């Protein structure tokens, strides 16, 4: 498989593996301008918090190329560019990596003050490639720290897809599993199918299976029973945004899994880069939760699965309270409660420049 996020500087095209088509086929989606990328994010061609951040950084390059010509004054061009960046940052509201990486690109433009659009494009191409590389390195470090928590024989339940496909490569929650297995530990995975868009079935099962990790698919509503039967030893999930107090937004269903894990004495871990920590969001109640179209729930593919006239509620994420989280695995190590303190310290110590700038 080619890289799932790739920027072709010569043609100014962002090439994305179209995750809607997996696992049936590996097709690529070509973003030639910001409109293409906005569509790709809305429609889940690319998804997963860190991957959204990386794609958005490359999206800034697309936006700069688009606004380089055709305006009567540089000021008009700059205003048009800002409007495109604002639109891009707002496409999906929960994953903080999306606006954060655009903020990082804006900051570097402000600091370096390039005098032409060509200079800006070059500056942003370099920075977005750096963001892409950094995310891969950070994932490997998360994997190394998280692997210490797993022992041979563990059966890890995971929800949605927090793997290579959700990041620039390697993955957060799945990265921990890859790292543990690379260290010779016998780890098996239970993947929740993740209604309504089936990221667990289509993406997690796909990438684990390709990488030789034993994986069993289960319906989302099987989790409590499996835990009661002693079939799950740990839970590992990713994150879309971690509030300052440790409350964590992730795919809808994660909260219920965490409650169930607590009831059965099973440790529940979050694996996420510090770029997902948002110290400006005080608690989970302050995290904006994306609502997606009803049709994702009322239809299965092209087939309607409930009577005409019945509506659906489709929150894409929920928030797991910090009290249910045994540890947050980051590139700097595993953080423990009280998260208000451990997160602030970690961000101050070594988080990305962007994460640091959100310190209160
Ligand atoms: O709606 P999605 O597929 O973008 O949701 C993704 C998740 O919830 C992931 O668990 C999260 O982004 C972490 S990815 C490393």
PDB file of C-alpha atoms and ligand atoms in Angstrom, residues 44 47-50 52 92 159-163 166-167 172-173 199 237-240 250-251 271 290 316-317, ligand 1:
ATOM      1  CA  UNK A  44     -14.527  10.650   5.735  1.00  0.00           C
ATOM      2  CA  UNK A  47     -10.483  10.707   9.252  1.00  0.00           C
ATOM      3  CA  UNK A  48      -8.936  10.157  12.682  1.00  0.00           C
ATOM      4  CA  UNK A  49      -7.737  13.138  14.709  1.00  0.00           C
ATOM      5  CA  UNK A  50      -3.989  13.122  13.923  1.00  0.00           C
ATOM      6  CA  UNK A  52      -6.990  15.247  10.036  1.00  0.00           C
ATOM      7  CA  UNK A  92     -15.266  18.714  11.833  1.00  0.00           C
ATOM      8  CA  UNK A 159     -13.112   0.901  19.433  1.00  0.00           C
ATOM      9  CA  UNK A 160     -13.199   2.757  16.114  1.00  0.00           C
ATOM     10  CA  UNK A 161      -9.840   3.069  14.365  1.00  0.00           C
ATOM     11  CA  UNK A 162      -6.874   4.617  16.143  1.00  0.00           C
ATOM     12  CA  UNK A 163      -4.360   2.976  13.846  1.00  0.00           C
ATOM     13  CA  UNK A 166      -6.053   7.532  11.622  1.00  0.00           C
ATOM     14  CA  UNK A 167      -2.599   9.107  11.909  1.00  0.00           C
ATOM     15  CA  UNK A 172      -1.848   5.469  18.627  1.00  0.00           C
ATOM     16  CA  UNK A 173      -3.944   2.714  20.285  1.00  0.00           C
ATOM     17  CA  UNK A 199     -14.409   2.088  11.236  1.00  0.00           C
ATOM     18  CA  UNK A 237      -8.781   3.709  22.680  1.00  0.00           C
ATOM     19  CA  UNK A 238      -7.621   6.816  20.849  1.00  0.00           C
ATOM     20  CA  UNK A 239      -8.788  10.384  21.403  1.00  0.00           C
ATOM     21  CA  UNK A 240     -10.125  13.288  19.399  1.00  0.00           C
ATOM     22  CA  UNK A 250     -13.491   9.722  21.250  1.00  0.00           C
ATOM     23  CA  UNK A 251     -15.812   7.852  18.906  1.00  0.00           C
ATOM     24  CA  UNK A 271      -3.387   6.514  23.721  1.00  0.00           C
ATOM     25  CA  UNK A 290     -20.012  16.668  16.046  1.00  0.00           C
ATOM     26  CA  UNK A 316     -20.249  11.099  16.246  1.00  0.00           C
ATOM     27  CA  UNK A 317     -18.357  11.262  19.559  1.00  0.00           C
TER      28      UNK A 317
HETATM   29  O1  LIG B   1     -15.034   9.846  13.023  1.00  0.00           O
HETATM   30  P1  LIG B   1     -13.610   9.390  12.985  1.00  0.00           P
HETATM   31  O2  LIG B   1     -13.413   8.121  12.221  1.00  0.00           O
HETATM   32  O3  LIG B   1     -12.693  10.493  12.535  1.00  0.00           O
HETATM   33  O4  LIG B   1     -13.281   9.078  14.511  1.00  0.00           O
HETATM   34  C1  LIG B   1     -11.977   8.692  14.834  1.00  0.00           C
HETATM   35  C2  LIG B   1     -11.805   8.337  16.261  1.00  0.00           C
HETATM   36  O5  LIG B   1     -12.696   8.457  17.059  1.00  0.00           O
HETATM   37  C3  LIG B   1     -10.419   7.916  16.675  1.00  0.00           C
HETATM   38  O6  LIG B   1     -10.481   7.014  17.742  1.00  0.00           O
HETATM   39  C4  LIG B   1      -9.620   9.150  17.111  1.00  0.00           C
HETATM   40  O7  LIG B   1      -9.646  10.127  16.130  1.00  0.00           O
HETATM   41  C5  LIG B   1      -8.219   8.816  17.444  1.00  0.00           C
HETATM   42  S1  LIG B   1      -7.280   8.415  16.022  1.00  0.00           S
HETATM   43  C6  LIG B   1      -5.684   8.107  16.468  1.00  0.00           C
END
